[in-house]
XYZ file of C-alpha atoms in Angstrom:
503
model
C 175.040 -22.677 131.758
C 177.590 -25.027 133.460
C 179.115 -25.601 129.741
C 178.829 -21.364 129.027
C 181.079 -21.125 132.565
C 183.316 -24.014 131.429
C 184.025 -22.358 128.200
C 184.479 -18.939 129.248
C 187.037 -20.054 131.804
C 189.000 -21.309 129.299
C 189.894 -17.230 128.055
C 192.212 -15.057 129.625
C 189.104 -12.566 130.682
C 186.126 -14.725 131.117
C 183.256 -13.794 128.023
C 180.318 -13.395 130.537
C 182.440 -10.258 132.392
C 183.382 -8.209 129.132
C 180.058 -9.029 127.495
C 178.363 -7.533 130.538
C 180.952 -4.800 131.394
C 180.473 -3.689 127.619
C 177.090 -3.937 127.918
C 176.655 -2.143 131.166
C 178.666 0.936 129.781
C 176.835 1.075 126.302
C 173.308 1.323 128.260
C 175.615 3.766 131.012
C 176.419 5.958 127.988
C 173.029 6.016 126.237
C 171.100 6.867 129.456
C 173.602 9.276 130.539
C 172.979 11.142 127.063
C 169.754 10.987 127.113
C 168.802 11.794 130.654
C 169.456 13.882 133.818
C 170.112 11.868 136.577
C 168.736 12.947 140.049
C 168.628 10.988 143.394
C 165.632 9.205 142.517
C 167.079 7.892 138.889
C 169.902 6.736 140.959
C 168.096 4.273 143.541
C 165.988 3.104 140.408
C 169.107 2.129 138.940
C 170.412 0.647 142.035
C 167.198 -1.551 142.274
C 167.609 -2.814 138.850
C 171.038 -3.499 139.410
C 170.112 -5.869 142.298
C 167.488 -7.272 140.393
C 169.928 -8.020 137.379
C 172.056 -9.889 139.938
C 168.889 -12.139 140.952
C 168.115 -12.968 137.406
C 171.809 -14.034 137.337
C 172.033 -16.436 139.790
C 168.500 -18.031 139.056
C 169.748 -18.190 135.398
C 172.638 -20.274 135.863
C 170.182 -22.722 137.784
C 167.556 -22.940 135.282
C 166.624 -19.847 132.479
C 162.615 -21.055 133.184
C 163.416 -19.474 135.928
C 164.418 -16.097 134.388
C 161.480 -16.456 132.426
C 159.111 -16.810 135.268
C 160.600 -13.903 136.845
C 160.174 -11.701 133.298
C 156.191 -12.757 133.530
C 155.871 -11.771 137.071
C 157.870 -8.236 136.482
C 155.711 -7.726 133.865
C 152.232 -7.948 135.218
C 153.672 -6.592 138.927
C 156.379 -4.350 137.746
C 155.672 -2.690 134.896
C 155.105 0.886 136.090
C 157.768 0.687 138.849
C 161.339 1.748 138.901
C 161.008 2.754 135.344
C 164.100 4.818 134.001
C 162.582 7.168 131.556
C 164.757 8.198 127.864
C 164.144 10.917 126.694
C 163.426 10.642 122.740
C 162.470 7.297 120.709
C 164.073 5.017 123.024
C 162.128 3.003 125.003
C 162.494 3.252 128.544
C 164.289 1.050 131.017
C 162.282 -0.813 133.236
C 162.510 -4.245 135.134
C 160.580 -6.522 132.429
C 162.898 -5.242 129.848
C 166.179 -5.437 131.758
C 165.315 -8.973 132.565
C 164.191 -10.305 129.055
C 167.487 -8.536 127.691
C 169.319 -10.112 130.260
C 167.565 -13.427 129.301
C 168.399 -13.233 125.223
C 171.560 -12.242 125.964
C 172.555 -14.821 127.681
C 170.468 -17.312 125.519
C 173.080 -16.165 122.547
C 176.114 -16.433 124.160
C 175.239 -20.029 124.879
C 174.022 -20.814 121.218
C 177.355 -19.142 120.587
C 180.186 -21.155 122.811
C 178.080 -24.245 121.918
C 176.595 -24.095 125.730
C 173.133 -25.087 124.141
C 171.740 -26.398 120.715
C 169.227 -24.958 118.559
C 166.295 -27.139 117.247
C 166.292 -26.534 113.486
C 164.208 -23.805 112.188
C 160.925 -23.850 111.167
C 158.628 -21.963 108.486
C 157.311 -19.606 111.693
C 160.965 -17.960 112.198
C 161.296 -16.790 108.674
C 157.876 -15.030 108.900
C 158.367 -13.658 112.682
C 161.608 -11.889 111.188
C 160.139 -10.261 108.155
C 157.409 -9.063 110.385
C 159.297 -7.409 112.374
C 161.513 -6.237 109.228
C 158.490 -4.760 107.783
C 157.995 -2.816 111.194
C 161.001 -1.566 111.026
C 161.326 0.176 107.798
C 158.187 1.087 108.206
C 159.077 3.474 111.267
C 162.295 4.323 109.149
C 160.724 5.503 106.061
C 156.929 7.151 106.341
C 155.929 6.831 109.520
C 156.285 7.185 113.466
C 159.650 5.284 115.377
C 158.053 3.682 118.550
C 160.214 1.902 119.564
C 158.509 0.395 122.839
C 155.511 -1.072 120.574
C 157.751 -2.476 117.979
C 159.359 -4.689 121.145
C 156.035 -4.865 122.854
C 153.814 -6.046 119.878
C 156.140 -8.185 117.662
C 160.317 -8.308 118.341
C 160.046 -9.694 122.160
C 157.186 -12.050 121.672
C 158.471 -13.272 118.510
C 162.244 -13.656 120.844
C 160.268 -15.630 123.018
C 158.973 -18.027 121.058
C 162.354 -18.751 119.977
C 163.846 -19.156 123.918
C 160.817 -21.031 124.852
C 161.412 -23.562 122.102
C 164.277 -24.387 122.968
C 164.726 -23.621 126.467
C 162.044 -26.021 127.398
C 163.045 -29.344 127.136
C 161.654 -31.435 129.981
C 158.276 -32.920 131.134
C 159.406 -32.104 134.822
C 160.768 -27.971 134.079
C 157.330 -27.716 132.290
C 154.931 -28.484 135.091
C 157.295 -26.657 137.427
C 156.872 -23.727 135.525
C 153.050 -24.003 134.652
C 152.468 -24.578 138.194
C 154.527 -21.340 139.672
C 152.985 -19.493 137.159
C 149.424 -20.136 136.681
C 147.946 -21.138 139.930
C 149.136 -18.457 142.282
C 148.142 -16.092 139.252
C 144.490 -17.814 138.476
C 143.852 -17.189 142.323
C 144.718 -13.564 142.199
C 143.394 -11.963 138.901
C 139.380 -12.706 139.844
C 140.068 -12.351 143.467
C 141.873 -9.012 142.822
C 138.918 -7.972 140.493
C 136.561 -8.787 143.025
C 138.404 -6.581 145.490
C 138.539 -3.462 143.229
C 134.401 -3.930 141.873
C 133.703 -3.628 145.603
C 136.108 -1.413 146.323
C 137.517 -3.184 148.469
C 140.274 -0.368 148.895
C 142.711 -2.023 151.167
C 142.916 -5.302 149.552
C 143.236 -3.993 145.886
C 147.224 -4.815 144.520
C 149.197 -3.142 143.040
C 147.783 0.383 144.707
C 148.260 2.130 141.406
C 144.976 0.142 140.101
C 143.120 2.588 142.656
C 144.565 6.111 141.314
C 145.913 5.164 137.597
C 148.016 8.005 135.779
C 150.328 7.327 132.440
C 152.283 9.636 131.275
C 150.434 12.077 133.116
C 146.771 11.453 131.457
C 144.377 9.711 133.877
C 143.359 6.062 133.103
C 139.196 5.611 133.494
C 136.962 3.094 132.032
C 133.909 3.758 134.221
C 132.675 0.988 136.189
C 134.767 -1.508 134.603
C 137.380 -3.353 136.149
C 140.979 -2.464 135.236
C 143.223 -5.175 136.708
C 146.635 -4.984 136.881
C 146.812 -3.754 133.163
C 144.610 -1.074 133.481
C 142.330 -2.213 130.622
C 139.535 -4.686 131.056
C 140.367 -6.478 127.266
C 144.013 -7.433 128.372
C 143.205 -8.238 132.179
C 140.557 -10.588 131.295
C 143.149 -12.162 128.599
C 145.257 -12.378 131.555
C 143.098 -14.030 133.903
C 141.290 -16.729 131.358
C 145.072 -17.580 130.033
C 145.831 -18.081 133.489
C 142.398 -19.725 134.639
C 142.866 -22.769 132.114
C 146.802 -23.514 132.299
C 146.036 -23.531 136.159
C 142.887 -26.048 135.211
C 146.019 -27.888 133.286
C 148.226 -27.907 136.069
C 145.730 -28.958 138.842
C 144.885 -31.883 136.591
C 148.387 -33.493 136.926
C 148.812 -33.231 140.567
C 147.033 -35.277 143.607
C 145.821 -34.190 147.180
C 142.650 -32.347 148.645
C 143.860 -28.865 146.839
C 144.011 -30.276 143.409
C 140.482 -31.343 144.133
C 139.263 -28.127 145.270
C 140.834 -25.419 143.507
C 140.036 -26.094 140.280
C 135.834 -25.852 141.292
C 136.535 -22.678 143.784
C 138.202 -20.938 140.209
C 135.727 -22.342 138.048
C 133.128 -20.645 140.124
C 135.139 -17.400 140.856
C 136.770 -16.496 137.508
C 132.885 -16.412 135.746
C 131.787 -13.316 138.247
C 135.623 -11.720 137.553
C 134.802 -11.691 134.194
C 131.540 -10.657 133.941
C 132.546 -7.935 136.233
C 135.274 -6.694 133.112
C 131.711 -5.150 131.043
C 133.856 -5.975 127.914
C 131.667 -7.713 125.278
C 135.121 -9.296 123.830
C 136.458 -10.729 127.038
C 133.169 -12.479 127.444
C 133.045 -13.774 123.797
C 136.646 -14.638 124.253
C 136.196 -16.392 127.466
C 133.212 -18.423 125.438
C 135.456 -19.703 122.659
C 137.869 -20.708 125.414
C 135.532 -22.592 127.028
C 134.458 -24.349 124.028
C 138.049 -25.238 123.015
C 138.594 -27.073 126.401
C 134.852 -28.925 125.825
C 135.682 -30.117 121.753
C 138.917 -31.458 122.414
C 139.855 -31.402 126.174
C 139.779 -35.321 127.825
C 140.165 -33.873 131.219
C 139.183 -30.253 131.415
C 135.927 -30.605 129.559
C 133.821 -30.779 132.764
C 134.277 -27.583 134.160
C 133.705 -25.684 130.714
C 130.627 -27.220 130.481
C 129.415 -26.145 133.476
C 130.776 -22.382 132.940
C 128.939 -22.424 129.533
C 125.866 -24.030 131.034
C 125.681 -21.784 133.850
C 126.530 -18.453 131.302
C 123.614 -19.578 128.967
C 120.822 -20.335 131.731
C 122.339 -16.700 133.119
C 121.498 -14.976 129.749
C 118.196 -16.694 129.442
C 116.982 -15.797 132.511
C 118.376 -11.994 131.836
C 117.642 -11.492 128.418
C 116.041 -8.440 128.861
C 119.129 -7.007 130.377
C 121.374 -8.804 128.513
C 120.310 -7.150 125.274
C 120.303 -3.473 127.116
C 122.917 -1.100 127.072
C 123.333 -1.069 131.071
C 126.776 -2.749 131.198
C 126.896 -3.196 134.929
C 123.393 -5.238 134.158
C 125.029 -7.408 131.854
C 124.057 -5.418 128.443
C 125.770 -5.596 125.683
C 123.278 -3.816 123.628
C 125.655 -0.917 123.302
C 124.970 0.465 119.503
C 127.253 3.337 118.924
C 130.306 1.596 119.797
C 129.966 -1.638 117.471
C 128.713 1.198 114.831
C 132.116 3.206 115.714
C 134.410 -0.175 114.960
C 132.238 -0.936 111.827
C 133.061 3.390 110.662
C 136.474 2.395 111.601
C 136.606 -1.144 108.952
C 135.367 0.981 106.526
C 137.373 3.877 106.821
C 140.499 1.135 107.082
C 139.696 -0.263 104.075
C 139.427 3.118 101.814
C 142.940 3.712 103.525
C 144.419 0.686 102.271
C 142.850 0.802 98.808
C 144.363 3.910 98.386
C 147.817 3.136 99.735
C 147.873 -1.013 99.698
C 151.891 -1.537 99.394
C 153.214 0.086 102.417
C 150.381 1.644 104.103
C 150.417 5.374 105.720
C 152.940 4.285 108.308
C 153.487 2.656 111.236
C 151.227 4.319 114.425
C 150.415 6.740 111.609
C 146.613 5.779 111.700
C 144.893 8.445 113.684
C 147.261 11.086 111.729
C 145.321 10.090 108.280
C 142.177 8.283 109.379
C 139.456 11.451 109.683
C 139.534 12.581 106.491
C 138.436 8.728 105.596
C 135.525 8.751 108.817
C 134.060 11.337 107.523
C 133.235 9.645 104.296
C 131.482 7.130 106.096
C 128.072 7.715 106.220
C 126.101 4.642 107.201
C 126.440 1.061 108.811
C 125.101 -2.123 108.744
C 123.552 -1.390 111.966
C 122.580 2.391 111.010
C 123.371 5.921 110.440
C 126.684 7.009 111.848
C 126.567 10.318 113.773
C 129.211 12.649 113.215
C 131.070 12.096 116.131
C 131.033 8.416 116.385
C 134.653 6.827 114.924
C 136.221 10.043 115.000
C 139.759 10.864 116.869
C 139.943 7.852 118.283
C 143.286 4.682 117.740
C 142.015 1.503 115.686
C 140.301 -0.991 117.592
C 141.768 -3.808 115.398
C 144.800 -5.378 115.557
C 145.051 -6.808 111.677
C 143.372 -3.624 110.716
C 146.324 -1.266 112.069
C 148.497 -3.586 110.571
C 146.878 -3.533 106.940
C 146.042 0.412 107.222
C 149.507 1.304 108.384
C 151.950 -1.350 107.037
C 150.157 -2.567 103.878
C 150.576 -5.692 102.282
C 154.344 -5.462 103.362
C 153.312 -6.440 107.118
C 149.760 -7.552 106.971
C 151.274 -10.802 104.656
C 153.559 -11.808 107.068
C 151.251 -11.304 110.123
C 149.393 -13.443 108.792
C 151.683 -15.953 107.935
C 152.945 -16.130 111.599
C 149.665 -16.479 112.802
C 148.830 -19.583 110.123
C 152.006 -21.164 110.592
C 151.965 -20.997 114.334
C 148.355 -22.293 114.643
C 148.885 -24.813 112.081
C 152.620 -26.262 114.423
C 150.132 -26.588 117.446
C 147.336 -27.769 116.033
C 149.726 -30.658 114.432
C 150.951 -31.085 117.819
C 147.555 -32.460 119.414
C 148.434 -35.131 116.965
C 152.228 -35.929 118.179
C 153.711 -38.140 121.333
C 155.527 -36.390 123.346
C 157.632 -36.864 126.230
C 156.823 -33.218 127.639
C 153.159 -32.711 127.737
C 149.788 -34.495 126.555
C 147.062 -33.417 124.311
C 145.297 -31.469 127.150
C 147.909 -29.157 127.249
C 147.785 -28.375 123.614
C 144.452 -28.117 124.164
C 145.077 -25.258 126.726
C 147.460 -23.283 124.183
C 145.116 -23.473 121.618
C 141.916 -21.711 124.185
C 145.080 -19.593 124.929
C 145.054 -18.583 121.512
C 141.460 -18.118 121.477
C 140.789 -15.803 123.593
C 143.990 -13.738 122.688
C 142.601 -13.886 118.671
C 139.176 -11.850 120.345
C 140.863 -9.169 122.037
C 143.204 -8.881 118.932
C 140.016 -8.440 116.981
C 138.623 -5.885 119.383
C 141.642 -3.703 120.532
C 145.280 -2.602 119.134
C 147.396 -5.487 121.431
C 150.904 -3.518 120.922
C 150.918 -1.584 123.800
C 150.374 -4.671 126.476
C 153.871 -6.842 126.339
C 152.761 -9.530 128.433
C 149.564 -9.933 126.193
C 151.665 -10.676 123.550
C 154.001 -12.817 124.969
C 152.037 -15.111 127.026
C 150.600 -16.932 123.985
C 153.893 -17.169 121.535
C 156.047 -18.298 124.280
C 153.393 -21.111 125.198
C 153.399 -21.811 121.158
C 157.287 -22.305 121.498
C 156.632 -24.930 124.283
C 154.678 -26.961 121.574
C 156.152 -26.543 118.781
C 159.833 -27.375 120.145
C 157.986 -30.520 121.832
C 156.554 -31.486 118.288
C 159.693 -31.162 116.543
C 161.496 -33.258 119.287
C 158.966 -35.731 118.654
C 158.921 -36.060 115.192
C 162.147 -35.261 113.723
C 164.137 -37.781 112.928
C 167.386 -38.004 115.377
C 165.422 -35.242 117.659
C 162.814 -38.397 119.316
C 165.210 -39.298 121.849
C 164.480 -36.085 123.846
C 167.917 -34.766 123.940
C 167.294 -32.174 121.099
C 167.934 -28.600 122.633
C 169.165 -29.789 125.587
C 172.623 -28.678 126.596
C 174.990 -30.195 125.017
C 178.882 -30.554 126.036
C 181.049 -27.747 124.282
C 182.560 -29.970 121.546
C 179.424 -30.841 119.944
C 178.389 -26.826 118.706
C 174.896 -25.623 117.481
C 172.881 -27.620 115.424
C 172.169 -25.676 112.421
C-alpha cells in the first residue's frame, strides 16, 4: 500500500481519490435510479460510509485485515443495513461493499506495480470460464441473478485469487487464523447451544429468534439455524471453524492452548448433533477422518470425536435408525427418496438438453413435468407429492440440469485442479505453514464437498468463500515453494514501483 500511496502522489490528482470519487458517483447514480430514498436508506448509507472508511485505514496496514473484516460482516452482517435495488441488481450490503472495496484496491496495486502477481495457474483459467458460462447463461435462456452468480462462483473464485497472493507470510497467516477461527469456534456451538435451549437472551444475532427474508418466514422445526439460518451451512461454518482453531491452538503455548482445544472438542460434537442434518453429521465424519489419516498433531482429538460418535450410535441404534430427528434418527425415508426423484428427474433434463441446459435458476421452472415421470426409487415407490415444487438439493446437479456441459465441465475442472494444488502441497516446504495446515484445508474441503452434495450452496457467500480463499493460502505457498526464482519467499510480496507485475 505504501508503494500504491507513493505512486499515486506522484499525479497531479492522486489515483486512489478519482478512482473512489468515480466510483462513489457510479454506485450514487445506479442506486439513485433504482431506488427511493427515505430517512432510513439514508442512515444505512451513512453506516456503510463509515464502515468503508474503517476498511480503509485497516487496508493500508495490512489487506488480511480487510479480509478478516469481510468474513466477520458476512456471518454478523449480512441482513443488516442492507440497501435494497430494485430489479436484477444485487443489493448493497456491508459484506459486499467491503469485498468490492478489497478487489478494488487489490487492482490498482497489481496496476501501479504496488504488488506482484504469482504466475497463473491451470485453476484461474477454469474459475473464469465458470463464471463465463454463468453468465451467458443468465443472458441467453435463463434467469439474471445476479446476487448468486457473486455469491456461488465470481467472489469466491476473486478470493482465491487475493488470498494467493495477499498472503505471503508465516507470521500474517497465524495472525489471521487465530482472529478468525478461535473466537468463531467458541461461538458457533455455544450459540447453538443457546438457541436449542432457548436460551432467549443469550441467542446472537436476535434475528436467529424471529427469522423473515424477503418477507417469507424462515422454519426448520427443531433444528438449529445458526447465524445462517440453515442447519447445512451453519454446521459448515462451525466444523471449518472448529479445526483451523484446532490448527491454531496447536502453534501457540500457555494454559489456554491446552484447554481450549478439549473444551471445543467436547462442545462442537453436541452443537452438531443438535443441527438434525444427516449431511452435517456425515460431513463432520469425513472431517474428522481427514485430520486422523494425515494430521501429525490434530489426530488425537478426531479420534476421540469419532470414538465417542460410534460408541454413541451403538448404544442408540434403535434411535439412530428412527425417523425422530431430535432422537438422533436419521431413518427419514421420504426425503432421501425425494433427492433420489430429484437425480433422476436431473438426469432426463440433461439428456434432453445436455449443451446448455434449461438455464441458469431455471430448474424448478422445467423440473415437474420430469418428477412426475418418476415413478419408483431404489428405496421405493415415490408418492406423488414427494420431489415435487421444491429447488435442487444438489449443487453439481443444478449445475449440469441448468448449465449443461458448458458449466458442469468447468466446475469440475476447478474443483480437480484445486484439490489436486493442495493435495500437492502436503508434499511441499514451505516457509508459511506445515502439513497440518494443509491437512485442515483439505477436512475444510470435506465437509464443504457434503453439504454441496446435499443442498444448492449459491445462496450462502461465506460458504463459498471460506474454503477457496483457504485453497489460495496453499496454493500461493506451494508455488512460492517450488517455482523456481519464487523459493526465496519474496514472490507476491510488495515490491518497489520500478519492478511492475510479474506476468
Amino acid at each position: 500500500m505504501k508503494a500504491l500511496v507513493q505512486r499515486a502522489e506522484g499525479f497531479k490528482a492522486p489515483v486512489m481519490f478519482i478512482v473512489l470519487a468515480v466510483l462513489s458517483m457510479a454506485i450514487g447514480v445506479l442506486a439513485g435510479s433504482r431506488a427511493s430514498f427515505d430517512f432510513k436508506t439514508f442512515f444505512y448509507t451513512v453506516v456503510l460510509s463509515n464502515v468503508l472508511v474503517i476498511a480503509y485505514l485497516l487496508l493500508i496496514k495490512n489487506m488480511a485485515y480487510g479480509v478478516l473484516i469481510y468474513l466477520y460482516s458476512l456471518i454478523f452482517l449480512n441482513y443488516y443495513w442492507r440497501i435494497v435495488i430494485p430489479g436484477t441488481w444485487p443489493d448493497i450490503d456491508i459484506p459486499r461493499l467491503v469485498f468490492v472495496f478489497i478487489w478494488v484496491i487489490f487492482l490498482l496495486e497489481i496496476a501501479v506495480g504496488g504488488r506482484r502477481l504469482l504466475p497463473r495457474t491451470r485453476i484461474e483459467p477454469v474459475m473464469m470460464a465458470m463464471v463465463a458460462a454463468i453468465l451467458i447463461s443468465m443472458n441467453t435462456n435463463g434467469q439474471v441473478f445476479i446476487r448468486q452468480m457473486l455469491n456461488g462462483f465470481a467472489i469466491p473464485y476473486a478470493m482465491f485469487i487475493i488470498a494467493k497472493n495477499v498472503f505471503t507470510t508465516r507470521d500474517g497467516l497465524t495472525k489471521f487464523l487465530r482472529w478468525l477461527s478461535i473466537p468463531l469456534s467458541i461461538y458457533f456451538p455455544v450459540n447453538h447451544m443457546f438457541e436449542h435451549y432457548r436460551i432467549t437472551a443469550l441467542v446472537f444475532p436476535k434475528f436467529i429468534l424471529n427469522p423473515a427474508i424477503s418477507g417469507r418466514e424462515v422454519f426448520w422445526g427443531e433444528r438449529t439455524m445458526g447465524v445462517f439460518l440453515q442447519p447445512s451451512v451453519t454446521g459448515m461454518a462451525m466444523v471449518s471453524m472448529f479445526v483451523l482453531s484446532l490448527y491454531s491452538l496447536s502453534r501457540m503455548r500457555g494454559a489456554v492452548a491446552r484447554i481450549l482445544p478439549w473444551f471445543l472438542t467436547g462442545v462442537t460434537p453436541v452443537a452438531v448433533f443438535f443441527s438434525y442434518t444427516r449431511s452435517v453429521y456425515l460431513g463432520f465424519f469425513f472431517a474428522m477422518m481427514a485430520l486422523i489419516l494425515f494430521s501429525r498433531k490434530l489426530k488425537v482429538y478426531a479420534l476421540v470425536i469419532v470414538v465417542a460418535i460410534a460408541l454413541g450410535v451403538m448404544g442408540n441404534w434403535s434411535n439412530v435408525t428412527s425417523e425422530d430427528r431430535s432422537a438422533g434418527g436419521i431413518g427419514t425415508k421420504s426425503t432421501a427418496i425425494g433427492r433420489l426423484t430429484l437425480l433422476q428427474a436431473s438426469m432426463s433434463m440433461f439428456v434432453d438438453r445436455p449443451l446448455f441446459g434449461v438455464g441458469f435458476q431455471n430448474f424448478r421452472k422445467y423440473a415437474e413435468p420430469y418428477v412426475r415421470q418418476v415413478r419408483t426409487t431404489v428405496l421405493g415407490y415415490r408418492e406423488s407429492w414427494i420431489g415435487k415444487g421444491i429447488s435442487q438439493h444438489n449443487h453439481f446437479l443444478s449445475i449440469l440440469t441448468e448449465t449443461g456441459l458448458m458449466g458442469v465441465i468447468p466446475l469440475l475442472l476447478v474443483w480437480f485442479f484445486v484439490l489436486q494444488g493442495v493435495i500437492r502441497a502436503r508434499s511441499a516446504t514451505s516457509v508459511m505453514y506445515d502439513s497440518d495446515f494443509v491437512v485442515v484445508v483439505l477436512a475444510v474441503f470435506a465437509q464443504y464437498l457434503t453439504a454441496s452434495m446435499f443442498m444448492e450452496p449459491r445462496w450462502f457467500e461465506f460458504m463459498n468463500t471460506l474454503p477457496y480463499l483457504l485453497a489460495g493460502i496453499v496454493v500461493g505457498g506451494y508455488q512460492r515453494a517450488t517455482l523456481p526464482g519464487l523459493n526465496g519467499g519474496m514472490a507476491g510480496e510488495r515490491s518497489v514501483p520500478r519492478e511492475g507485475p510479474v506476468r
